[in-house]
Amino acid sequence: KHKDNKNQSILFFKNVFIFINKKGYKAFHYKKLKGCISGYFIFESQIIKKDFDNTVKYKDAQYYEFLKLSTNGNEHLLNVMYCIGYLLHNYKNPSQAKAVIISDIDSQATNVAQGRSGKGLIIQALSQMLDVVEHNGKNIDLTRDKFVFQNIVALITQLFVLQDVQKNFDFESLF
C-alpha cells in the first residue's frame, strides 16, 4: 500500500492523483502513476470517489465558507485547517502520537455537550476522503468492551473517531 512520507502526501481521486507538499499541489493523470510511485499498491479504498477539479480555488469553495462560518476568527480557522490537513496526510511520526480533539466553545466552558457547531460535518467531510470508523463515545467503555476496535481494518482504516466522549474520558485508555 502506498504511504505518504513526512514531506509529501498523495491523494487519489477518480480522475487524477495529486502530490501535495508545503509548496502546493500538482495533479497527474493515472498514466503517469508508474513513473511517480512504482513499487506500491493503491487500495481501492484509497481512491476518493470523486473527480478532482483544480479550477476551483479553495477560498471560493463552499466547504471553506462553512469552515469560516463555524470558526471564531482567522487563527481558529487556520488551526482547524491544519488539523484537517494533518488528518488527511497519512504519514504519522510514531514518536509524536497526536489526538485531534474537536469541541465547541460552549461545551468547553460548561462541560455540557452542544450541537450545531459543525463538528459532525467536519468528520462527515473527512469521511468523503478517508476510511473512517466512528463510535459514540458516550456508549463506549474501553476498559470493558473488547470489541470496540473490531471495525478498524489494518491498512484500510485511516481515521478512528470517538464522538461526544464523557468529560472525564481517560485518553490513556487508548494506548
N, CA, C and O of each residue as an XYZ file, in Angstrom:
700
protein
N       0.848     -1.187      0.000
C       0.000      0.000      0.000
C       0.882      1.234      0.000
O       1.885      1.294      0.711
N       0.502      2.216     -0.801
C       1.264      3.463     -0.828
C       1.034      4.240      0.466
O      -0.095      4.346      0.946
N       2.106      4.776      1.019
C       2.027      5.622      2.210
C       2.747      6.928      1.940
O       3.729      6.973      1.199
N       2.244      7.996      2.555
C       2.895      9.294      2.440
C       4.207      9.287      3.218
O       4.438      8.418      4.060
N       5.059     10.260      2.928
C       6.225     10.482      3.776
C       6.066     11.844      4.441
O       5.095     12.552      4.172
N       6.991     12.214      5.293
C       6.785     13.439      6.080
C       6.806     14.705      5.227
O       6.343     15.753      5.678
N       7.329     14.630      4.012
C       7.429     15.824      3.172
C       6.354     15.947      2.108
O       6.148     17.028      1.556
N       5.665     14.851      1.813
C       4.629     14.946      0.784
C       3.550     13.902      1.001
O       3.770     12.841      1.584
N       2.390     14.250      0.510
C       1.227     13.384      0.582
C       0.690     13.204     -0.830
O       0.875     14.063     -1.693
N       0.028     12.082     -1.051
C      -0.615     11.853     -2.341
C      -2.065     11.496     -2.072
O      -2.358     10.629     -1.248
N      -2.965     12.164     -2.767
C      -4.382     11.826     -2.724
C      -4.778     11.292     -4.092
O      -4.375     11.828     -5.124
N      -5.570     10.231     -4.083
C      -6.000      9.583     -5.318
C      -7.480      9.862     -5.524
O      -8.312      9.498     -4.693
N      -7.799     10.502     -6.622
C      -9.187     10.777     -6.997
C      -9.553      9.882     -8.176
O      -8.702      9.162     -8.699
N     -10.808      9.924     -8.592
C     -11.225      9.102     -9.735
C     -10.472      9.485    -11.000
O     -10.084      8.609    -11.773
N     -10.258     10.770    -11.224
C      -9.702     11.218    -12.498
C      -8.194     11.473    -12.470
O      -7.540     11.361    -13.507
N      -7.626     11.814    -11.313
C      -6.207     12.133    -11.209
C      -5.706     11.762     -9.815
O      -6.491     11.480     -8.910
N      -4.386     11.770     -9.664
C      -3.798     11.715     -8.326
C      -3.000     12.996     -8.148
O      -2.465     13.544     -9.112
N      -2.922     13.470     -6.905
C      -2.235     14.736     -6.666
C      -1.146     14.558     -5.605
O      -1.354     13.917     -4.575
N       0.006     15.139     -5.886
C       1.094     15.249     -4.926
C       0.903     16.556     -4.178
O       0.665     17.595     -4.794
N       1.003     16.513     -2.862
C       0.836     17.704     -2.041
C       2.078     17.850     -1.164
O       2.498     16.900     -0.503
N       2.657     19.048     -1.165
C       3.761     19.345     -0.250
C       3.621     20.786      0.224
O       2.623     21.443     -0.070
N       4.617     21.280      0.956
C       4.481     22.609      1.541
C       4.420     23.723      0.492
O       3.996     24.836      0.803
N       4.833     23.440     -0.729
C       4.789     24.441     -1.794
C       3.436     24.493     -2.501
O       3.126     25.474     -3.176
N       2.629     23.438     -2.347
C       1.342     23.387     -3.023
C       1.019     21.973     -3.473
O       1.371     21.002     -2.802
N       0.351     21.863     -4.609
C      -0.002     20.547     -5.124
C       0.186     20.508     -6.633
O       0.234     21.542     -7.300
N       0.293     19.291     -7.153
C       0.378     19.085     -8.592
C      -0.432     17.849     -8.942
O      -0.262     16.798     -8.324
N      -1.307     17.966     -9.924
C      -2.173     16.866    -10.350
C      -1.537     16.127    -11.530
O      -0.908     16.731    -12.399
N      -1.721     14.796    -11.534
C      -1.204     13.942    -12.605
C      -2.303     12.987    -13.046
O      -3.127     12.559    -12.239
N      -2.308     12.657    -14.333
C      -3.207     11.619    -14.830
C      -2.611     10.257    -14.479
O      -1.396     10.129    -14.327
N      -3.454      9.258    -14.352
C      -3.015      7.947    -13.897
C      -2.015      7.270    -14.838
O      -1.292      6.372    -14.405
N      -1.952      7.668    -16.094
C      -0.973      7.053    -16.993
C       0.458      7.391    -16.561
O       1.398      6.731    -17.005
N       0.645      8.402    -15.706
C       1.974      8.758    -15.190
C       2.253      8.142    -13.823
O       3.303      8.386    -13.228
N       1.318      7.349    -13.333
C       1.445      6.783    -11.994
C       2.680      5.902    -11.830
O       3.399      6.014    -10.837
N       2.925      5.034    -12.794
C       4.039      4.088    -12.692
C       5.375      4.818    -12.528
O       6.231      4.373    -11.764
N       5.554      5.908    -13.222
C       6.798      6.672    -13.124
C       6.919      7.468    -11.835
O       8.022      7.840    -11.435
N       5.806      7.730    -11.190
C       5.826      8.547     -9.974
C       5.967      7.724     -8.695
O       6.716      8.098     -7.793
N       5.248      6.607     -8.619
C       5.272      5.826     -7.368
C       5.315      4.332     -7.663
O       4.509      3.575     -7.123
N       6.214      3.909     -8.486
C       6.281      2.485     -8.808
C       6.672      1.677     -7.576
O       7.353      2.173     -6.678
N       6.225      0.423     -7.552
C       6.548     -0.463     -6.452
C       5.536     -0.458     -5.323
O       5.736     -1.141     -4.318
N       4.468      0.287     -5.460
C       3.442      0.356     -4.423
C       2.096     -0.071     -4.999
O       1.867      0.013     -6.206
N       1.224     -0.523     -4.130
C      -0.150     -0.814     -4.495
C      -1.021      0.336     -4.036
O      -0.710      1.004     -3.050
N      -2.098      0.565     -4.742
C      -3.100      1.532     -4.309
C      -4.372      0.749     -4.058
O      -4.928      0.145     -4.975
N      -4.830      0.759     -2.825
C      -6.067      0.067     -2.491
C      -7.245      0.858     -3.040
O      -7.212      2.087     -3.098
N      -8.269      0.148     -3.435
C      -9.475      0.823     -3.934
C     -10.010      1.798     -2.890
O     -10.536      2.855     -3.240
N      -9.878      1.450     -1.612
C     -10.373      2.321     -0.543
C      -9.584      3.623     -0.443
O     -10.048      4.571      0.191
N      -8.398      3.689     -1.056
C      -7.616      4.922     -1.048
C      -8.097      5.923     -2.099
O      -7.759      7.105     -2.034
N      -8.872      5.457     -3.051
C      -9.314      6.332     -4.139
C     -10.582      7.066     -3.706
O     -11.604      6.452     -3.401
N     -10.488      8.378     -3.686
C     -11.632      9.214     -3.327
C     -12.633      9.137     -4.467
O     -12.272      9.334     -5.627
N     -13.859      8.857     -4.152
C     -14.882      8.550     -5.152
C     -15.450      9.799     -5.820
O     -16.645      9.880     -6.102
N     -14.587     10.755     -6.063
C     -14.989     11.994     -6.720
C     -13.878     12.416     -7.679
O     -12.722     12.021     -7.527
N     -14.252     13.225     -8.668
C     -13.245     13.812     -9.545
C     -12.621     15.012     -8.845
O     -13.298     15.724     -8.103
N     -11.337     15.235     -9.081
C     -10.648     16.413     -8.564
C     -10.791     17.522     -9.583
O     -10.507     17.328    -10.765
N     -11.233     18.692     -9.128
C     -11.423     19.848    -10.004
C     -10.469     20.939     -9.541
O     -10.731     21.624     -8.553
N      -9.356     21.098    -10.263
C      -8.394     22.104     -9.829
C      -8.699     23.498    -10.353
O      -7.875     24.401    -10.211
N      -9.866     23.692    -10.954
C     -10.248     25.038    -11.383
C     -10.883     25.813    -10.222
O     -10.975     27.039    -10.282
N     -11.320     25.118     -9.174
C     -11.939     25.780     -8.022
C     -10.846     26.199     -7.055
O     -10.072     25.365     -6.587
N     -10.783     27.473     -6.761
C      -9.838     27.982     -5.772
C     -10.423     27.742     -4.387
O     -11.629     27.888     -4.186
N      -9.571     27.372     -3.430
C     -10.090     26.953     -2.130
C     -10.917     28.034     -1.449
O     -11.868     27.717     -0.735
N     -10.580     29.297     -1.651
C     -11.359     30.363     -0.992
C     -12.736     30.547     -1.622
O     -13.588     31.227     -1.050
N     -12.967     29.951     -2.790
C     -14.285     30.010     -3.429
C     -15.131     28.778     -3.125
O     -16.295     28.715     -3.520
N     -14.564     27.809     -2.437
C     -15.257     26.547     -2.175
C     -16.281     26.712     -1.048
O     -16.063     27.472     -0.105
N     -17.395     25.994     -1.157
C     -18.425     26.036     -0.123
C     -17.900     25.524      1.217
O     -18.281     26.032      2.271
N     -17.033     24.527      1.176
C     -16.501     23.974      2.422
C     -15.649     25.002      3.163
O     -15.695     25.084      4.391
N     -14.877     25.781      2.421
C     -14.088     26.847      3.040
C     -15.020     27.873      3.688
O     -14.759     28.340      4.796
N     -16.081     28.214      3.012
C     -17.060     29.163      3.572
C     -17.681     28.590      4.846
O     -17.847     29.307      5.833
N     -18.025     27.297      4.826
C     -18.549     26.637      6.024
C     -17.539     26.722      7.163
O     -17.907     27.054      8.289
N     -16.256     26.422      6.882
C     -15.238     26.484      7.932
C     -15.102     27.896      8.492
O     -14.939     28.069      9.700
N     -15.169     28.899      7.635
C     -15.101     30.291      8.120
C     -16.272     30.601      9.048
O     -16.096     31.244     10.083
N     -17.469     30.142      8.674
C     -18.657     30.432      9.476
C     -18.704     29.637     10.776
O     -19.338     30.067     11.740
N     -18.049     28.493     10.814
C     -18.111     27.647     12.005
C     -16.910     27.839     12.937
O     -16.800     27.152     13.952
N     -16.026     28.756     12.604
C     -14.899     29.065     13.480
C     -15.022     30.514     13.948
O     -15.780     31.303     13.383
N     -14.270     30.843     14.977
C     -14.400     32.195     15.539
C     -13.143     33.015     15.318
O     -12.471     33.408     16.271
N     -12.834     33.265     14.075
C     -11.695     34.112     13.756
C     -10.662     33.392     12.906
O     -10.698     32.171     12.752
N      -9.749     34.170     12.361
C      -8.763     33.648     11.421
C      -7.830     32.625     12.056
O      -7.515     31.615     11.428
N      -7.380     32.863     13.289
C      -6.465     31.916     13.942
C      -7.159     30.571     14.167
O      -6.558     29.519     13.948
N      -8.410     30.602     14.598
C      -9.169     29.365     14.807
C      -9.378     28.650     13.471
O      -9.238     27.429     13.396
N      -9.707     29.393     12.427
C      -9.877     28.820     11.088
C      -8.593     28.117     10.641
O      -8.641     26.988     10.154
N      -7.452     28.779     10.806
C      -6.177     28.162     10.414
C      -5.901     26.901     11.226
O      -5.414     25.912     10.677
N      -6.204     26.918     12.522
C      -5.997     25.726     13.350
C      -6.851     24.563     12.863
O      -6.375     23.429     12.797
N      -8.100     24.833     12.524
C      -8.980     23.776     12.019
C      -8.461     23.252     10.682
O      -8.468     22.045     10.441
N      -8.009     24.160      9.812
C      -7.466     23.733      8.517
C      -6.192     22.908      8.694
O      -5.992     21.926      7.979
N      -5.331     23.291      9.637
C      -4.128     22.497      9.912
C      -4.504     21.106     10.410
O      -3.890     20.116     10.011
N      -5.504     21.028     11.275
C      -5.944     19.722     11.780
C      -6.492     18.848     10.659
O      -6.196     17.655     10.597
N      -7.283     19.433      9.781
C      -7.806     18.674      8.641
C      -6.657     18.177      7.771
O      -6.658     17.020      7.351
N      -5.680     19.036      7.496
C      -4.513     18.634      6.722
C      -3.742     17.513      7.395
O      -3.314     16.566      6.735
N      -3.562     17.614      8.710
C      -2.865     16.566      9.458
C      -3.603     15.236      9.336
O      -2.980     14.191      9.148
N      -4.927     15.274      9.441
C      -5.714     14.045      9.367
C      -5.721     13.451      7.957
O      -5.766     12.230      7.804
N      -5.678     14.291      6.938
C      -5.658     13.796      5.558
C      -4.300     13.218      5.167
O      -4.228     12.332      4.316
N      -3.241     13.703      5.772
C      -1.888     13.232      5.477
C      -1.672     11.932      6.238
O      -1.794     11.913      7.462
N      -1.354     10.844      5.541
C      -1.296      9.569      6.254
C       0.081      9.224      6.814
O       0.275      8.111      7.303
N       1.046     10.149      6.756
C       2.300      9.926      7.473
C       2.115     10.442      8.898
O       1.741     11.596      9.106
N       2.377      9.586      9.863
C       2.322      9.985     11.270
C       3.612      9.510     11.918
O       3.968      8.336     11.807
N       4.311     10.407     12.591
C       5.524     10.057     13.302
C       5.124      9.290     14.560
O       4.482      9.864     15.439
N       5.483      8.012     14.674
C       5.033      7.220     15.819
C       5.546      7.727     17.162
O       4.951      7.423     18.196
N       6.631      8.490     17.172
C       7.133      9.019     18.443
C       6.419     10.297     18.856
O       6.684     10.838     19.930
N       5.502     10.789     18.000
C       4.746     12.006     18.311
C       3.259     11.776     18.051
O       2.644     12.475     17.246
N       2.689     10.790     18.740
C       1.273     10.466     18.549
C       0.409     11.657     18.963
O       0.627     12.266     20.011
N      -0.566     11.975     18.128
C      -1.440     13.117     18.396
C      -2.889     12.692     18.278
O      -3.246     11.851     17.452
N      -3.700     13.279     19.103
C      -5.151     13.115     19.007
C      -5.720     14.480     18.668
O      -5.415     15.468     19.337
N      -6.534     14.541     17.648
C      -7.194     15.796     17.292
C      -8.527     15.826     18.021
O      -9.349     14.921     17.876
N      -8.727     16.863     18.798
C      -9.952     16.998     19.582
C     -10.743     18.171     19.033
O     -10.256     19.300     18.983
N     -11.960     17.887     18.625
C     -12.835     18.929     18.088
C     -13.956     19.140     19.093
O     -14.714     18.220     19.401
N     -14.047     20.342     19.588
C     -15.129     20.663     20.521
C     -15.593     22.081     20.232
O     -14.904     22.850     19.560
N     -16.762     22.415     20.745
C     -17.219     23.788     20.557
C     -16.942     24.582     21.830
O     -16.757     24.010     22.904
N     -16.917     25.873     21.700
C     -16.549     26.752     22.806
C     -17.506     26.609     23.978
O     -17.065     26.593     25.127
N     -18.799     26.504     23.719
C     -19.775     26.401     24.808
C     -19.557     25.152     25.646
O     -19.674     25.205     26.870
N     -19.242     24.020     25.006
C     -19.046     22.792     25.776
C     -17.765     22.854     26.589
O     -17.680     22.227     27.646
N     -16.766     23.595     26.122
C     -15.541     23.760     26.903
C     -15.817     24.550     28.176
O     -15.246     24.258     29.227
N     -16.684     25.541     28.086
C     -16.964     26.398     29.236
C     -17.929     25.751     30.223
O     -17.815     25.968     31.429
N     -18.883     24.954     29.724
C     -19.942     24.436     30.591
C     -19.843     22.940     30.880
O     -20.568     22.429     31.733
N     -18.947     22.227     30.175
C     -18.841     20.765     30.274
C     -20.142     20.063     29.909
O     -20.414     18.961     30.387
N     -20.942     20.697     29.065
C     -22.181     20.115     28.560
C     -22.060     20.045     27.042
O     -21.721     21.034     26.391
N     -22.342     18.865     26.483
C     -22.240     18.695     25.030
C     -23.197     19.632     24.316
O     -24.367     19.741     24.683
N     -22.698     20.299     23.307
C     -23.500     21.210     22.495
C     -23.557     20.664     21.077
O     -22.712     19.863     20.677
N     -24.519     21.085     20.347
C     -24.644     20.660     18.961
C     -24.687     21.849     18.033
O     -24.644     23.001     18.466
N     -24.773     21.556     16.754
C     -24.947     22.570     15.726
C     -23.757     23.503     15.542
O     -23.918     24.641     15.102
N     -22.551     23.016     15.882
C     -21.380     23.870     15.689
C     -20.532     23.420     14.502
O     -19.542     24.075     14.177
N     -20.897     22.316     13.847
C     -20.198     21.870     12.653
C     -19.201     20.746     12.867
O     -18.556     20.311     11.913
N     -19.059     20.263     14.101
C     -18.087     19.188     14.366
C     -18.403     17.952     13.526
O     -17.513     17.387     12.892
N     -19.649     17.538     13.522
C     -20.048     16.349     12.769
C     -19.873     16.527     11.272
O     -19.545     15.573     10.567
N     -20.090     17.743     10.780
C     -19.910     17.995      9.344
C     -18.438     17.922      8.943
O     -18.118     17.512      7.827
N     -17.545     18.316      9.846
C     -16.117     18.193      9.557
C     -15.755     16.717      9.433
O     -15.036     16.328      8.513
N     -16.249     15.899     10.353
C     -15.982     14.455     10.300
C     -16.612     13.857      9.044
O     -16.002     13.023      8.376
N     -17.832     14.283      8.726
C     -18.509     13.778      7.526
C     -17.708     14.132      6.266
O     -17.597     13.314      5.353
N     -17.159     15.331      6.216
C     -16.339     15.724      5.064
C     -15.073     14.869      4.990
O     -14.679     14.433      3.908
N     -14.437     14.631      6.138
C     -13.253     13.775      6.150
C     -13.587     12.364      5.678
O     -12.773     11.715      5.021
N     -14.786     11.893      6.013
C     -15.177     10.540      5.610
C     -15.394     10.435      4.100
O     -15.460      9.329      3.564
N     -15.504     11.564      3.414
C     -15.580     11.543      1.953
C     -14.209     11.289      1.329
O     -14.103     10.913      0.162
N     -13.154     11.502      2.136
C     -11.796     11.364      1.611
C     -10.979     10.281      2.309
O      -9.938      9.866      1.799
N     -11.439      9.825      3.462
C     -10.724      8.821      4.249
C     -11.658      7.694      4.619
O     -12.878      7.861      4.617
N     -11.086      6.543      4.940
C     -11.875      5.458      5.503
C     -11.985      5.717      7.004
O     -10.986      5.649      7.720
N     -13.186      6.012      7.480
C     -13.414      6.446      8.862
C     -14.241      5.403      9.604
O     -15.239      4.901      9.087
N     -13.813      5.086     10.822
C     -14.602      4.275     11.740
C     -15.012      5.205     12.876
O     -14.171      5.863     13.489
N     -16.303      5.250     13.146
C     -16.836      6.214     14.111
C     -17.627      5.496     15.197
O     -18.368      4.553     14.919
N     -17.461      5.953     16.440
C     -18.209      5.405     17.576
C     -18.736      6.543     18.434
O     -18.136      7.615     18.511
N     -19.856      6.293     19.071
C     -20.407      7.235     20.034
C     -19.652      7.059     21.343
O     -19.755      6.012     21.984
N     -18.899      8.067     21.742
C     -18.073      7.992     22.936
C     -18.855      7.855     24.226
O     -18.312      7.398     25.232
N     -20.119      8.242     24.216
C     -20.945      8.115     25.422
C     -21.302      6.658     25.704
O     -21.554      6.286     26.850
N     -21.323      5.842     24.663
C     -21.748      4.445     24.809
C     -20.588      3.465     24.836
O     -20.802      2.260     24.698
N     -19.373      3.947     25.008
C     -18.211      3.059     24.945
C     -17.496      3.038     26.291
O     -17.228      4.079     26.891
N     -17.201      1.850     26.738
C     -16.348      1.656     27.908
C     -15.122      0.888     27.423
O     -15.158     -0.333     27.275
N     -14.043      1.616     27.181
C     -12.852      1.000     26.606
C     -12.207     -0.017     27.536
O     -11.450     -0.878     27.087
N     -12.498      0.076     28.821
C     -11.903     -0.882     29.754
C     -12.634     -2.217     29.739
O     -12.049     -3.236     30.108
N     -13.904     -2.241     29.321
C     -14.692     -3.482     29.337
C     -15.046     -4.020     27.954
O     -15.151     -5.232     27.770
N     -15.229     -3.138     26.990
C     -15.672     -3.563     25.653
C     -14.473     -3.988     24.813
O     -13.778     -3.142     24.249
N     -14.229     -5.285     24.728
C     -13.066     -5.758     23.985
C     -13.290     -5.760     22.474
O     -12.369     -6.068     21.717
N     -14.488     -5.424     22.031
C     -14.781     -5.422     20.600
C     -14.896     -4.013     20.016
O     -15.281     -3.862     18.857
N     -14.572     -2.993     20.789
C     -14.773     -1.623     20.340
C     -13.953     -1.301     19.084
O     -14.370     -0.488     18.260
N     -12.800     -1.934     18.945
C     -11.948     -1.638     17.796
C     -12.090     -2.665     16.678
O     -11.267     -2.678     15.762
N     -13.095     -3.516     16.720
C     -13.213     -4.586     15.738
C     -13.482     -4.084     14.324
O     -13.188     -4.795     13.363
N     -14.027     -2.889     14.170
C     -14.304     -2.352     12.834
C     -13.086     -1.704     12.185
O     -13.128     -1.333     11.011
N     -12.004     -1.568     12.944
C     -10.780     -1.000     12.383
C     -10.063     -2.092     11.600
O      -9.744     -3.153     12.137
N      -9.815     -1.819     10.332
C      -9.173     -2.788      9.453
C      -7.765     -2.299      9.148
O      -7.580     -1.204      8.618
N      -6.774     -3.120      9.489
C      -5.379     -2.754      9.232
C      -5.193     -2.424      7.756
O      -5.770     -3.080      6.889
N      -4.396     -1.417      7.479
C      -4.071     -0.919      6.140
C      -5.228     -0.211      5.444
O      -5.022      0.389      4.389
N      -6.434     -0.259      5.997
C      -7.571      0.377      5.325
C      -8.097      1.562      6.150
O      -8.199      2.676      5.636
N      -8.425      1.328      7.409
C      -8.976      2.399      8.248
C      -7.932      3.490      8.427
O      -6.794      3.222      8.814
N      -8.335      4.726      8.139
C      -7.404      5.851      8.225
C      -7.713      6.790      9.384
O      -6.852      7.565      9.799
N      -8.936      6.727      9.908
C      -9.308      7.642     10.986
C     -10.308      6.963     11.902
O     -11.314      6.421     11.445
N     -10.029      6.994     13.185
C     -10.933      6.474     14.211
C     -11.476      7.668     14.973
O     -10.709      8.467     15.511
N     -12.803      7.793     15.024
C     -13.454      8.950     15.637
C     -14.295      8.496     16.813
O     -15.117      7.589     16.688
N     -14.085      9.132     17.960
C     -14.953      8.958     19.122
C     -15.742     10.248     19.270
O     -15.181     11.292     19.602
N     -17.021     10.175     19.027
C     -17.890     11.354     19.142
C     -18.373     11.507     20.580
O     -18.732     10.520     21.222
N     -18.383     12.714     21.081
C     -19.015     13.060     22.355
C     -18.574     12.185     23.519
O     -19.404     11.553     24.173
N     -17.271     12.147     23.780
C     -16.793     11.371     24.924
C     -17.195     12.073     26.223
O     -17.453     13.276     26.240
N     -17.242     11.300     27.309
C     -17.579     11.854     28.621
C     -16.509     12.857     29.045
O     -15.364     12.771     28.600
N     -16.878     13.805     29.903
C     -15.935     14.847     30.306
C     -14.734     14.281     31.064
O     -13.675     14.908     31.081
N     -14.875     13.118     31.688
C     -13.755     12.526     32.416
C     -13.087     11.406     31.606
O     -12.458     10.516     32.180
N     -13.220     11.447     30.299
C     -12.654     10.407     29.432
C     -11.145     10.313     29.628
O     -10.447     11.327     29.621
N     -10.651      9.106     29.803
C      -9.224      8.850     30.022
C      -8.561      8.503     28.700
O      -8.680      7.372     28.229
N      -7.864      9.457     28.093
C      -7.207      9.208     26.813
C      -6.123      8.144     26.922
O      -5.817      7.477     25.934
N      -5.547      7.975     28.087
C      -4.534      6.926     28.279
C      -5.116      5.530     28.019
O      -4.378      4.596     27.706
N      -6.430      5.394     28.147
C      -7.057      4.083     27.911
C      -6.976      3.658     26.442
O      -7.215      2.495     26.118
N      -6.642      4.590     25.564
C      -6.491      4.273     24.144
C      -5.147      3.631     23.841
O      -4.982      3.023     22.784
N      -4.193      3.752     24.740
C      -2.830      3.270     24.461
C      -2.487      2.051     25.268
O      -1.381      1.523     25.151
